[in-house]
């Protein structure tokens, strides 16, 4: 496992928030915030990635499972940002379940 995973989700969420605020033209993240389908664009991606995750799991393909998991986490963080939520909302919810 790499050593720099501690804040990778916080760092990614900060990048997503920056893309939402500044909407750079060459940003895939920004394109999700401005998509003509609105939030459906990211919801569709989450559906597709979840199907791909299931297929990777059924194939016992660990590399693909990690890839699809990362796609889902990324698009989930975009959705939380879109809804005006914070990655801490997710962290708090998980912590409450311990
Ligand atoms: N984590 C991601 C990330 N995950 C997925 N994607 C993009 O999401 C799009 C669709 O993903 P898909 O997995 O469907 O693409 P795909 O190549 O068909 O993949 P599979 O079918 O193999 O799953 C692709 O264009 C990916 O590049 C992401 N785009 C950006 N990020 C992060 O967001 C940051 C900012 O990116 P920009 O907004 O583009 O500047 C980046 O530095 C990354 O850290």
PDB file of N, CA and C and ligand atoms in Angstrom:
ATOM      1  N   UNK A   1       0.844  -1.187   0.000  1.00  0.00           N
ATOM      2  CA  UNK A   1       0.000   0.000   0.000  1.00  0.00           C
ATOM      3  C   UNK A   1       0.882   1.242   0.000  1.00  0.00           C
ATOM      4  N   UNK A   2       0.480   2.255  -0.751  1.00  0.00           N
ATOM      5  CA  UNK A   2       1.291   3.467  -0.798  1.00  0.00           C
ATOM      6  C   UNK A   2       1.161   4.243   0.513  1.00  0.00           C
ATOM      7  N   UNK A   3       2.144   5.117   0.768  1.00  0.00           N
ATOM      8  CA  UNK A   3       2.183   5.845   2.039  1.00  0.00           C
ATOM      9  C   UNK A   3       1.332   7.109   2.029  1.00  0.00           C
ATOM     10  N   UNK A   4       0.905   7.541   0.838  1.00  0.00           N
ATOM     11  CA  UNK A   4       0.285   8.867   0.745  1.00  0.00           C
ATOM     12  C   UNK A   4      -1.228   8.786   0.588  1.00  0.00           C
ATOM     13  N   UNK A   5      -1.837   7.708   1.098  1.00  0.00           N
ATOM     14  CA  UNK A   5      -3.275   7.553   0.941  1.00  0.00           C
ATOM     15  C   UNK A   5      -4.058   8.238   2.050  1.00  0.00           C
ATOM     16  N   UNK A   6      -3.359   8.735   3.091  1.00  0.00           N
ATOM     17  CA  UNK A   6      -4.042   9.287   4.256  1.00  0.00           C
ATOM     18  C   UNK A   6      -5.050  10.359   3.921  1.00  0.00           C
ATOM     19  N   UNK A   7      -4.640  11.309   3.111  1.00  0.00           N
ATOM     20  CA  UNK A   7      -5.525  12.426   2.813  1.00  0.00           C
ATOM     21  C   UNK A   7      -5.997  12.426   1.370  1.00  0.00           C
ATOM     22  N   UNK A   8      -5.893  11.297   0.708  1.00  0.00           N
ATOM     23  CA  UNK A   8      -6.189  11.305  -0.728  1.00  0.00           C
ATOM     24  C   UNK A   8      -7.648  11.645  -0.997  1.00  0.00           C
ATOM     25  N   UNK A   9      -8.545  11.211  -0.140  1.00  0.00           N
ATOM     26  CA  UNK A   9      -9.962  11.520  -0.361  1.00  0.00           C
ATOM     27  C   UNK A   9     -10.236  13.001  -0.062  1.00  0.00           C
ATOM     28  N   UNK A  10      -9.636  13.513   1.018  1.00  0.00           N
ATOM     29  CA  UNK A  10      -9.778  14.952   1.295  1.00  0.00           C
ATOM     30  C   UNK A  10      -9.198  15.775   0.154  1.00  0.00           C
ATOM     31  N   UNK A  11      -8.032  15.371  -0.334  1.00  0.00           N
ATOM     32  CA  UNK A  11      -7.392  16.109  -1.429  1.00  0.00           C
ATOM     33  C   UNK A  11      -8.263  16.070  -2.682  1.00  0.00           C
ATOM     34  N   UNK A  12      -8.805  14.906  -2.984  1.00  0.00           N
ATOM     35  CA  UNK A  12      -9.658  14.783  -4.170  1.00  0.00           C
ATOM     36  C   UNK A  12     -10.904  15.644  -4.014  1.00  0.00           C
ATOM     37  N   UNK A  13     -11.491  15.638  -2.821  1.00  0.00           N
ATOM     38  CA  UNK A  13     -12.693  16.439  -2.618  1.00  0.00           C
ATOM     39  C   UNK A  13     -12.386  17.932  -2.771  1.00  0.00           C
ATOM     40  N   UNK A  14     -11.212  18.341  -2.306  1.00  0.00           N
ATOM     41  CA  UNK A  14     -10.810  19.751  -2.455  1.00  0.00           C
ATOM     42  C   UNK A  14     -10.663  20.112  -3.937  1.00  0.00           C
ATOM     43  N   UNK A  15     -10.116  19.192  -4.737  1.00  0.00           N
ATOM     44  CA  UNK A  15     -10.004  19.442  -6.183  1.00  0.00           C
ATOM     45  C   UNK A  15     -11.395  19.558  -6.806  1.00  0.00           C
ATOM     46  N   UNK A  16     -12.303  18.671  -6.394  1.00  0.00           N
ATOM     47  CA  UNK A  16     -13.671  18.705  -6.920  1.00  0.00           C
ATOM     48  C   UNK A  16     -14.345  20.039  -6.582  1.00  0.00           C
ATOM     49  N   UNK A  17     -14.173  20.488  -5.338  1.00  0.00           N
ATOM     50  CA  UNK A  17     -14.755  21.779  -4.932  1.00  0.00           C
ATOM     51  C   UNK A  17     -14.158  22.932  -5.735  1.00  0.00           C
ATOM     52  N   UNK A  18     -12.856  22.836  -6.012  1.00  0.00           N
ATOM     53  CA  UNK A  18     -12.200  23.867  -6.827  1.00  0.00           C
ATOM     54  C   UNK A  18     -12.769  23.869  -8.245  1.00  0.00           C
ATOM     55  N   UNK A  19     -12.939  22.663  -8.824  1.00  0.00           N
ATOM     56  CA  UNK A  19     -13.498  22.583 -10.188  1.00  0.00           C
ATOM     57  C   UNK A  19     -14.917  23.149 -10.211  1.00  0.00           C
ATOM     58  N   UNK A  20     -15.696  22.882  -9.165  1.00  0.00           N
ATOM     59  CA  UNK A  20     -17.071  23.403  -9.090  1.00  0.00           C
ATOM     60  C   UNK A  20     -17.067  24.930  -9.048  1.00  0.00           C
ATOM     61  N   UNK A  21     -16.109  25.488  -8.313  1.00  0.00           N
ATOM     62  CA  UNK A  21     -16.049  26.947  -8.154  1.00  0.00           C
ATOM     63  C   UNK A  21     -15.538  27.639  -9.411  1.00  0.00           C
ATOM     64  N   UNK A  22     -14.579  27.022 -10.095  1.00  0.00           N
ATOM     65  CA  UNK A  22     -13.891  27.715 -11.197  1.00  0.00           C
ATOM     66  C   UNK A  22     -14.268  27.216 -12.595  1.00  0.00           C
ATOM     67  N   UNK A  23     -14.848  26.020 -12.690  1.00  0.00           N
ATOM     68  CA  UNK A  23     -15.306  25.449 -13.956  1.00  0.00           C
ATOM     69  C   UNK A  23     -14.307  25.597 -15.112  1.00  0.00           C
ATOM     70  N   UNK A  24     -13.071  25.096 -14.943  1.00  0.00           N
ATOM     71  CA  UNK A  24     -12.125  25.160 -16.059  1.00  0.00           C
ATOM     72  C   UNK A  24     -12.624  24.334 -17.247  1.00  0.00           C
ATOM     73  N   UNK A  25     -12.357  24.838 -18.449  1.00  0.00           N
ATOM     74  CA  UNK A  25     -12.922  24.206 -19.662  1.00  0.00           C
ATOM     75  C   UNK A  25     -12.430  22.788 -19.888  1.00  0.00           C
ATOM     76  N   UNK A  26     -11.180  22.504 -19.506  1.00  0.00           N
ATOM     77  CA  UNK A  26     -10.587  21.195 -19.803  1.00  0.00           C
ATOM     78  C   UNK A  26     -10.798  20.181 -18.684  1.00  0.00           C
ATOM     79  N   UNK A  27     -11.700  20.478 -17.771  1.00  0.00           N
ATOM     80  CA  UNK A  27     -11.898  19.614 -16.604  1.00  0.00           C
ATOM     81  C   UNK A  27     -13.104  18.696 -16.786  1.00  0.00           C
ATOM     82  N   UNK A  28     -12.867  17.377 -16.638  1.00  0.00           N
ATOM     83  CA  UNK A  28     -13.986  16.421 -16.673  1.00  0.00           C
ATOM     84  C   UNK A  28     -14.930  16.703 -15.505  1.00  0.00           C
ATOM     85  N   UNK A  29     -14.373  16.999 -14.342  1.00  0.00           N
ATOM     86  CA  UNK A  29     -15.204  17.277 -13.163  1.00  0.00           C
ATOM     87  C   UNK A  29     -16.132  18.467 -13.433  1.00  0.00           C
ATOM     88  N   UNK A  30     -15.555  19.526 -13.984  1.00  0.00           N
ATOM     89  CA  UNK A  30     -16.369  20.711 -14.289  1.00  0.00           C
ATOM     90  C   UNK A  30     -17.478  20.350 -15.275  1.00  0.00           C
ATOM     91  N   UNK A  31     -17.169  19.461 -16.221  1.00  0.00           N
ATOM     92  CA  UNK A  31     -18.185  19.084 -17.224  1.00  0.00           C
ATOM     93  C   UNK A  31     -19.373  18.384 -16.574  1.00  0.00           C
ATOM     94  N   UNK A  32     -19.138  17.712 -15.455  1.00  0.00           N
ATOM     95  CA  UNK A  32     -20.251  17.076 -14.747  1.00  0.00           C
ATOM     96  C   UNK A  32     -21.148  18.129 -14.090  1.00  0.00           C
ATOM     97  N   UNK A  33     -20.526  19.208 -13.591  1.00  0.00           N
ATOM     98  CA  UNK A  33     -21.313  20.263 -12.937  1.00  0.00           C
ATOM     99  C   UNK A  33     -22.118  21.089 -13.936  1.00  0.00           C
ATOM    100  N   UNK A  34     -21.677  21.100 -15.201  1.00  0.00           N
ATOM    101  CA  UNK A  34     -22.353  21.939 -16.206  1.00  0.00           C
ATOM    102  C   UNK A  34     -23.109  21.085 -17.226  1.00  0.00           C
ATOM    103  N   UNK A  35     -23.211  19.804 -16.972  1.00  0.00           N
ATOM    104  CA  UNK A  35     -23.782  18.883 -17.963  1.00  0.00           C
ATOM    105  C   UNK A  35     -25.254  19.203 -18.233  1.00  0.00           C
ATOM    106  N   UNK A  36     -25.643  19.077 -19.506  1.00  0.00           N
ATOM    107  CA  UNK A  36     -27.034  19.383 -19.862  1.00  0.00           C
ATOM    108  C   UNK A  36     -28.026  18.437 -19.182  1.00  0.00           C
ATOM    109  N   UNK A  37     -27.558  17.249 -18.794  1.00  0.00           N
ATOM    110  CA  UNK A  37     -28.432  16.310 -18.071  1.00  0.00           C
ATOM    111  C   UNK A  37     -28.520  16.642 -16.593  1.00  0.00           C
ATOM    112  N   UNK A  38     -27.797  17.663 -16.152  1.00  0.00           N
ATOM    113  CA  UNK A  38     -27.788  18.002 -14.733  1.00  0.00           C
ATOM    114  C   UNK A  38     -27.207  16.859 -13.909  1.00  0.00           C
ATOM    115  N   UNK A  39     -27.770  16.665 -12.718  1.00  0.00           N
ATOM    116  CA  UNK A  39     -27.221  15.632 -11.823  1.00  0.00           C
ATOM    117  C   UNK A  39     -27.380  14.233 -12.404  1.00  0.00           C
ATOM    118  N   UNK A  40     -28.277  14.052 -13.381  1.00  0.00           N
ATOM    119  CA  UNK A  40     -28.444  12.719 -13.977  1.00  0.00           C
ATOM    120  C   UNK A  40     -27.155  12.219 -14.608  1.00  0.00           C
ATOM    121  N   UNK A  41     -26.300  13.118 -15.072  1.00  0.00           N
ATOM    122  CA  UNK A  41     -25.036  12.695 -15.687  1.00  0.00           C
ATOM    123  C   UNK A  41     -24.199  11.911 -14.673  1.00  0.00           C
ATOM    124  N   UNK A  42     -24.070  12.432 -13.466  1.00  0.00           N
ATOM    125  CA  UNK A  42     -23.252  11.752 -12.461  1.00  0.00           C
ATOM    126  C   UNK A  42     -23.996  10.526 -11.907  1.00  0.00           C
ATOM    127  N   UNK A  43     -25.309  10.621 -11.822  1.00  0.00           N
ATOM    128  CA  UNK A  43     -26.079   9.461 -11.350  1.00  0.00           C
ATOM    129  C   UNK A  43     -25.959   8.299 -12.335  1.00  0.00           C
ATOM    130  N   UNK A  44     -26.000   8.613 -13.637  1.00  0.00           N
ATOM    131  CA  UNK A  44     -25.822   7.559 -14.651  1.00  0.00           C
ATOM    132  C   UNK A  44     -24.430   6.941 -14.542  1.00  0.00           C
ATOM    133  N   UNK A  45     -23.419   7.781 -14.336  1.00  0.00           N
ATOM    134  CA  UNK A  45     -22.053   7.254 -14.192  1.00  0.00           C
ATOM    135  C   UNK A  45     -21.974   6.308 -12.997  1.00  0.00           C
ATOM    136  N   UNK A  46     -22.606   6.695 -11.890  1.00  0.00           N
ATOM    137  CA  UNK A  46     -22.573   5.831 -10.702  1.00  0.00           C
ATOM    138  C   UNK A  46     -23.248   4.492 -10.986  1.00  0.00           C
ATOM    139  N   UNK A  47     -24.327   4.525 -11.758  1.00  0.00           N
ATOM    140  CA  UNK A  47     -24.994   3.278 -12.127  1.00  0.00           C
ATOM    141  C   UNK A  47     -24.101   2.401 -12.987  1.00  0.00           C
ATOM    142  N   UNK A  48     -23.481   3.024 -14.007  1.00  0.00           N
ATOM    143  CA  UNK A  48     -22.595   2.266 -14.907  1.00  0.00           C
ATOM    144  C   UNK A  48     -21.411   1.670 -14.140  1.00  0.00           C
ATOM    145  N   UNK A  49     -20.784   2.506 -13.312  1.00  0.00           N
ATOM    146  CA  UNK A  49     -19.597   2.051 -12.582  1.00  0.00           C
ATOM    147  C   UNK A  49     -19.957   0.938 -11.602  1.00  0.00           C
ATOM    148  N   UNK A  50     -21.153   1.014 -11.032  1.00  0.00           N
ATOM    149  CA  UNK A  50     -21.565  -0.027 -10.091  1.00  0.00           C
ATOM    150  C   UNK A  50     -21.745  -1.358 -10.820  1.00  0.00           C
ATOM    151  N   UNK A  51     -22.312  -1.306 -12.024  1.00  0.00           N
ATOM    152  CA  UNK A  51     -22.434  -2.528 -12.822  1.00  0.00           C
ATOM    153  C   UNK A  51     -21.046  -3.091 -13.130  1.00  0.00           C
ATOM    154  N   UNK A  52     -20.111  -2.199 -13.503  1.00  0.00           N
ATOM    155  CA  UNK A  52     -18.745  -2.645 -13.817  1.00  0.00           C
ATOM    156  C   UNK A  52     -18.063  -3.220 -12.573  1.00  0.00           C
ATOM    157  N   UNK A  53     -18.360  -2.635 -11.420  1.00  0.00           N
ATOM    158  CA  UNK A  53     -17.809  -3.149 -10.157  1.00  0.00           C
ATOM    159  C   UNK A  53     -18.311  -4.567  -9.888  1.00  0.00           C
ATOM    160  N   UNK A  54     -19.603  -4.780 -10.116  1.00  0.00           N
ATOM    161  CA  UNK A  54     -20.189  -6.109  -9.889  1.00  0.00           C
ATOM    162  C   UNK A  54     -19.528  -7.136 -10.816  1.00  0.00           C
ATOM    163  N   UNK A  55     -19.343  -6.756 -12.082  1.00  0.00           N
ATOM    164  CA  UNK A  55     -18.715  -7.682 -13.036  1.00  0.00           C
ATOM    165  C   UNK A  55     -17.281  -8.002 -12.619  1.00  0.00           C
ATOM    166  N   UNK A  56     -16.547  -6.989 -12.160  1.00  0.00           N
ATOM    167  CA  UNK A  56     -15.165  -7.207 -11.715  1.00  0.00           C
ATOM    168  C   UNK A  56     -15.137  -8.146 -10.512  1.00  0.00           C
ATOM    169  N   UNK A  57     -16.094  -7.968  -9.613  1.00  0.00           N
ATOM    170  CA  UNK A  57     -16.156  -8.843  -8.428  1.00  0.00           C
ATOM    171  C   UNK A  57     -16.463 -10.282  -8.837  1.00  0.00           C
ATOM    172  N   UNK A  58     -17.414 -10.426  -9.747  1.00  0.00           N
ATOM    173  CA  UNK A  58     -17.774 -11.781 -10.192  1.00  0.00           C
ATOM    174  C   UNK A  58     -16.610 -12.459 -10.914  1.00  0.00           C
ATOM    175  N   UNK A  59     -15.763 -11.646 -11.567  1.00  0.00           N
ATOM    176  CA  UNK A  59     -14.593 -12.186 -12.277  1.00  0.00           C
ATOM    177  C   UNK A  59     -13.384 -12.379 -11.349  1.00  0.00           C
ATOM    178  N   UNK A  60     -13.529 -12.006 -10.082  1.00  0.00           N
ATOM    179  CA  UNK A  60     -12.395 -12.031  -9.148  1.00  0.00           C
ATOM    180  C   UNK A  60     -11.191 -11.282  -9.709  1.00  0.00           C
ATOM    181  N   UNK A  61     -11.482 -10.143 -10.351  1.00  0.00           N
ATOM    182  CA  UNK A  61     -10.434  -9.322 -10.962  1.00  0.00           C
ATOM    183  C   UNK A  61     -10.106  -8.165 -10.009  1.00  0.00           C
ATOM    184  N   UNK A  62      -9.110  -8.380  -9.149  1.00  0.00           N
ATOM    185  CA  UNK A  62      -8.803  -7.412  -8.094  1.00  0.00           C
ATOM    186  C   UNK A  62      -8.374  -6.056  -8.663  1.00  0.00           C
ATOM    187  N   UNK A  63      -7.596  -6.086  -9.733  1.00  0.00           N
ATOM    188  CA  UNK A  63      -7.129  -4.818 -10.320  1.00  0.00           C
ATOM    189  C   UNK A  63      -8.310  -4.005 -10.853  1.00  0.00           C
ATOM    190  N   UNK A  64      -9.207  -4.698 -11.544  1.00  0.00           N
ATOM    191  CA  UNK A  64     -10.390  -4.023 -12.089  1.00  0.00           C
ATOM    192  C   UNK A  64     -11.323  -3.582 -10.962  1.00  0.00           C
ATOM    193  N   UNK A  65     -11.395  -4.379  -9.913  1.00  0.00           N
ATOM    194  CA  UNK A  65     -12.239  -4.031  -8.758  1.00  0.00           C
ATOM    195  C   UNK A  65     -11.746  -2.737  -8.109  1.00  0.00           C
ATOM    196  N   UNK A  66     -10.426  -2.603  -7.977  1.00  0.00           N
ATOM    197  CA  UNK A  66      -9.861  -1.370  -7.412  1.00  0.00           C
ATOM    198  C   UNK A  66     -10.148  -0.191  -8.343  1.00  0.00           C
ATOM    199  N   UNK A  67     -10.017  -0.406  -9.650  1.00  0.00           N
ATOM    200  CA  UNK A  67     -10.262   0.654 -10.642  1.00  0.00           C
ATOM    201  C   UNK A  67     -11.706   1.137 -10.571  1.00  0.00           C
ATOM    202  N   UNK A  68     -12.626   0.206 -10.570  1.00  0.00           N
ATOM    203  CA  UNK A  68     -14.047   0.587 -10.541  1.00  0.00           C
ATOM    204  C   UNK A  68     -14.427   1.192  -9.189  1.00  0.00           C
ATOM    205  N   UNK A  69     -13.812   0.701  -8.115  1.00  0.00           N
ATOM    206  CA  UNK A  69     -14.071   1.289  -6.790  1.00  0.00           C
ATOM    207  C   UNK A  69     -13.659   2.750  -6.775  1.00  0.00           C
ATOM    208  N   UNK A  70     -12.490   3.035  -7.359  1.00  0.00           N
ATOM    209  CA  UNK A  70     -12.010   4.420  -7.401  1.00  0.00           C
ATOM    210  C   UNK A  70     -12.944   5.282  -8.252  1.00  0.00           C
ATOM    211  N   UNK A  71     -13.429   4.743  -9.373  1.00  0.00           N
ATOM    212  CA  UNK A  71     -14.382   5.489 -10.206  1.00  0.00           C
ATOM    213  C   UNK A  71     -15.639   5.834  -9.413  1.00  0.00           C
ATOM    214  N   UNK A  72     -16.111   4.858  -8.640  1.00  0.00           N
ATOM    215  CA  UNK A  72     -17.329   5.084  -7.855  1.00  0.00           C
ATOM    216  C   UNK A  72     -17.093   6.129  -6.772  1.00  0.00           C
ATOM    217  N   UNK A  73     -15.971   6.022  -6.063  1.00  0.00           N
ATOM    218  CA  UNK A  73     -15.686   6.989  -4.990  1.00  0.00           C
ATOM    219  C   UNK A  73     -15.573   8.396  -5.577  1.00  0.00           C
ATOM    220  N   UNK A  74     -14.872   8.511  -6.701  1.00  0.00           N
ATOM    221  CA  UNK A  74     -14.738   9.828  -7.347  1.00  0.00           C
ATOM    222  C   UNK A  74     -16.125  10.397  -7.690  1.00  0.00           C
ATOM    223  N   UNK A  75     -16.946   9.614  -8.402  1.00  0.00           N
ATOM    224  CA  UNK A  75     -18.252  10.133  -8.809  1.00  0.00           C
ATOM    225  C   UNK A  75     -19.169  10.355  -7.601  1.00  0.00           C
ATOM    226  N   UNK A  76     -19.017   9.555  -6.547  1.00  0.00           N
ATOM    227  CA  UNK A  76     -19.783   9.771  -5.319  1.00  0.00           C
ATOM    228  C   UNK A  76     -19.412  11.111  -4.683  1.00  0.00           C
ATOM    229  N   UNK A  77     -18.118  11.418  -4.658  1.00  0.00           N
ATOM    230  CA  UNK A  77     -17.680  12.703  -4.089  1.00  0.00           C
ATOM    231  C   UNK A  77     -18.204  13.870  -4.926  1.00  0.00           C
ATOM    232  N   UNK A  78     -18.230  13.698  -6.262  1.00  0.00           N
ATOM    233  CA  UNK A  78     -18.810  14.749  -7.117  1.00  0.00           C
ATOM    234  C   UNK A  78     -20.286  14.946  -6.755  1.00  0.00           C
ATOM    235  N   UNK A  79     -21.007  13.838  -6.563  1.00  0.00           N
ATOM    236  CA  UNK A  79     -22.431  13.930  -6.208  1.00  0.00           C
ATOM    237  C   UNK A  79     -22.616  14.657  -4.873  1.00  0.00           C
ATOM    238  N   UNK A  80     -21.802  14.304  -3.870  1.00  0.00           N
ATOM    239  CA  UNK A  80     -21.916  14.976  -2.562  1.00  0.00           C
ATOM    240  C   UNK A  80     -21.684  16.473  -2.727  1.00  0.00           C
ATOM    241  N   UNK A  81     -20.666  16.835  -3.495  1.00  0.00           N
ATOM    242  CA  UNK A  81     -20.382  18.252  -3.735  1.00  0.00           C
ATOM    243  C   UNK A  81     -21.547  18.924  -4.451  1.00  0.00           C
ATOM    244  N   UNK A  82     -22.114  18.233  -5.426  1.00  0.00           N
ATOM    245  CA  UNK A  82     -23.247  18.759  -6.193  1.00  0.00           C
ATOM    246  C   UNK A  82     -24.433  19.059  -5.288  1.00  0.00           C
ATOM    247  N   UNK A  83     -24.582  18.239  -4.251  1.00  0.00           N
ATOM    248  CA  UNK A  83     -25.699  18.379  -3.315  1.00  0.00           C
ATOM    249  C   UNK A  83     -25.367  19.324  -2.167  1.00  0.00           C
ATOM    250  N   UNK A  84     -24.208  20.001  -2.260  1.00  0.00           N
ATOM    251  CA  UNK A  84     -23.821  20.940  -1.207  1.00  0.00           C
ATOM    252  C   UNK A  84     -23.372  20.253   0.057  1.00  0.00           C
ATOM    253  N   UNK A  85     -23.029  18.980  -0.069  1.00  0.00           N
ATOM    254  CA  UNK A  85     -22.555  18.231   1.097  1.00  0.00           C
ATOM    255  C   UNK A  85     -21.031  18.219   1.113  1.00  0.00           C
ATOM    256  N   UNK A  86     -20.494  17.658   2.181  1.00  0.00           N
ATOM    257  CA  UNK A  86     -19.051  17.637   2.376  1.00  0.00           C
ATOM    258  C   UNK A  86     -18.602  16.199   2.592  1.00  0.00           C
ATOM    259  N   UNK A  87     -17.346  15.939   2.297  1.00  0.00           N
ATOM    260  CA  UNK A  87     -16.832  14.592   2.541  1.00  0.00           C
ATOM    261  C   UNK A  87     -16.927  14.244   4.031  1.00  0.00           C
ATOM    262  N   UNK A  88     -16.962  15.266   4.900  1.00  0.00           N
ATOM    263  CA  UNK A  88     -17.116  14.998   6.333  1.00  0.00           C
ATOM    264  C   UNK A  88     -18.505  14.435   6.660  1.00  0.00           C
ATOM    265  N   UNK A  89     -19.497  14.740   5.828  1.00  0.00           N
ATOM    266  CA  UNK A  89     -20.823  14.148   6.050  1.00  0.00           C
ATOM    267  C   UNK A  89     -20.750  12.628   5.921  1.00  0.00           C
ATOM    268  N   UNK A  90     -19.973  12.179   4.934  1.00  0.00           N
ATOM    269  CA  UNK A  90     -19.772  10.743   4.744  1.00  0.00           C
ATOM    270  C   UNK A  90     -18.957  10.163   5.896  1.00  0.00           C
ATOM    271  N   UNK A  91     -17.893  10.880   6.247  1.00  0.00           N
ATOM    272  CA  UNK A  91     -17.027  10.402   7.336  1.00  0.00           C
ATOM    273  C   UNK A  91     -17.818  10.300   8.643  1.00  0.00           C
ATOM    274  N   UNK A  92     -18.649  11.310   8.930  1.00  0.00           N
ATOM    275  CA  UNK A  92     -19.428  11.319  10.174  1.00  0.00           C
ATOM    276  C   UNK A  92     -20.426  10.165  10.198  1.00  0.00           C
ATOM    277  N   UNK A  93     -21.064   9.929   9.054  1.00  0.00           N
ATOM    278  CA  UNK A  93     -22.046   8.838   8.976  1.00  0.00           C
ATOM    279  C   UNK A  93     -21.377   7.492   9.252  1.00  0.00           C
ATOM    280  N   UNK A  94     -20.202   7.299   8.653  1.00  0.00           N
ATOM    281  CA  UNK A  94     -19.472   6.046   8.883  1.00  0.00           C
ATOM    282  C   UNK A  94     -19.042   5.928  10.343  1.00  0.00           C
ATOM    283  N   UNK A  95     -18.582   7.044  10.914  1.00  0.00           N
ATOM    284  CA  UNK A  95     -18.092   7.023  12.296  1.00  0.00           C
ATOM    285  C   UNK A  95     -19.212   6.692  13.274  1.00  0.00           C
ATOM    286  N   UNK A  96     -20.416   7.195  12.981  1.00  0.00           N
ATOM    287  CA  UNK A  96     -21.561   6.933  13.868  1.00  0.00           C
ATOM    288  C   UNK A  96     -21.911   5.457  13.931  1.00  0.00           C
ATOM    289  N   UNK A  97     -21.497   4.708  12.940  1.00  0.00           N
ATOM    290  CA  UNK A  97     -21.863   3.278  12.870  1.00  0.00           C
ATOM    291  C   UNK A  97     -20.898   2.383  13.621  1.00  0.00           C
ATOM    292  N   UNK A  98     -19.793   2.976  14.105  1.00  0.00           N
ATOM    293  CA  UNK A  98     -18.792   2.126  14.781  1.00  0.00           C
ATOM    294  C   UNK A  98     -19.329   1.615  16.108  1.00  0.00           C
TER     295      UNK A  98
HETATM  296  N1  LIG B   1     -10.718  10.509 -10.061  1.00  0.00           N
HETATM  297  C1  LIG B   1     -11.011  11.027 -11.143  1.00  0.00           C
HETATM  298  C2  LIG B   1     -11.737  10.291 -12.143  1.00  0.00           C
HETATM  299  N2  LIG B   1     -12.218   9.035 -12.172  1.00  0.00           N
HETATM  300  C3  LIG B   1     -12.797   8.889 -13.356  1.00  0.00           C
HETATM  301  N3  LIG B   1     -12.684  10.024 -14.077  1.00  0.00           N
HETATM  302  C4  LIG B   1     -13.126  10.292 -15.441  1.00  0.00           C
HETATM  303  O1  LIG B   1     -14.413   9.836 -15.606  1.00  0.00           O
HETATM  304  C5  LIG B   1     -14.637   9.622 -16.989  1.00  0.00           C
HETATM  305  C6  LIG B   1     -15.479   8.440 -17.164  1.00  0.00           C
HETATM  306  O2  LIG B   1     -14.914   7.391 -16.425  1.00  0.00           O
HETATM  307  P1  LIG B   1     -15.014   5.961 -16.942  1.00  0.00           P
HETATM  308  O3  LIG B   1     -14.407   5.097 -15.889  1.00  0.00           O
HETATM  309  O4  LIG B   1     -16.379   5.676 -17.409  1.00  0.00           O
HETATM  310  O5  LIG B   1     -14.071   6.014 -18.199  1.00  0.00           O
HETATM  311  P2  LIG B   1     -13.586   4.794 -18.978  1.00  0.00           P
HETATM  312  O6  LIG B   1     -12.243   5.160 -19.515  1.00  0.00           O
HETATM  313  O7  LIG B   1     -14.651   4.440 -19.937  1.00  0.00           O
HETATM  314  O8  LIG B   1     -13.398   3.704 -17.830  1.00  0.00           O
HETATM  315  P3  LIG B   1     -13.935   2.214 -17.715  1.00  0.00           P
HETATM  316  O9  LIG B   1     -15.028   1.999 -18.713  1.00  0.00           O
HETATM  317  O10 LIG B   1     -12.725   1.386 -17.911  1.00  0.00           O
HETATM  318  O11 LIG B   1     -14.434   2.109 -16.293  1.00  0.00           O
HETATM  319  C7  LIG B   1     -13.277   9.514 -17.664  1.00  0.00           C
HETATM  320  O12 LIG B   1     -13.085  10.647 -18.493  1.00  0.00           O
HETATM  321  C8  LIG B   1     -12.325   9.525 -16.489  1.00  0.00           C
HETATM  322  O13 LIG B   1     -11.157  10.252 -16.810  1.00  0.00           O
HETATM  323  C9  LIG B   1     -12.052  10.925 -13.341  1.00  0.00           C
HETATM  324  N4  LIG B   1     -11.718  12.215 -13.607  1.00  0.00           N
HETATM  325  C10 LIG B   1     -11.050  12.905 -12.657  1.00  0.00           C
HETATM  326  N5  LIG B   1     -10.694  12.353 -11.449  1.00  0.00           N
HETATM  327  C11 LIG B   1      -9.963  13.145 -10.439  1.00  0.00           C
HETATM  328  O14 LIG B   1     -10.357  14.489 -10.558  1.00  0.00           O
HETATM  329  C12 LIG B   1      -9.198  15.301 -10.693  1.00  0.00           C
HETATM  330  C13 LIG B   1      -9.533  16.508 -11.540  1.00  0.00           C
HETATM  331  O15 LIG B   1      -9.820  16.093 -12.849  1.00  0.00           O
HETATM  332  P4  LIG B   1     -10.339  17.163 -13.922  1.00  0.00           P
HETATM  333  O16 LIG B   1     -11.635  17.684 -13.418  1.00  0.00           O
HETATM  334  O17 LIG B   1     -10.489  16.425 -15.209  1.00  0.00           O
HETATM  335  O18 LIG B   1      -9.307  18.239 -13.994  1.00  0.00           O
HETATM  336  C14 LIG B   1      -8.154  14.397 -11.319  1.00  0.00           C
HETATM  337  O19 LIG B   1      -6.863  14.843 -11.037  1.00  0.00           O
HETATM  338  C15 LIG B   1      -8.456  13.088 -10.628  1.00  0.00           C
HETATM  339  O20 LIG B   1      -7.849  13.077  -9.348  1.00  0.00           O
END
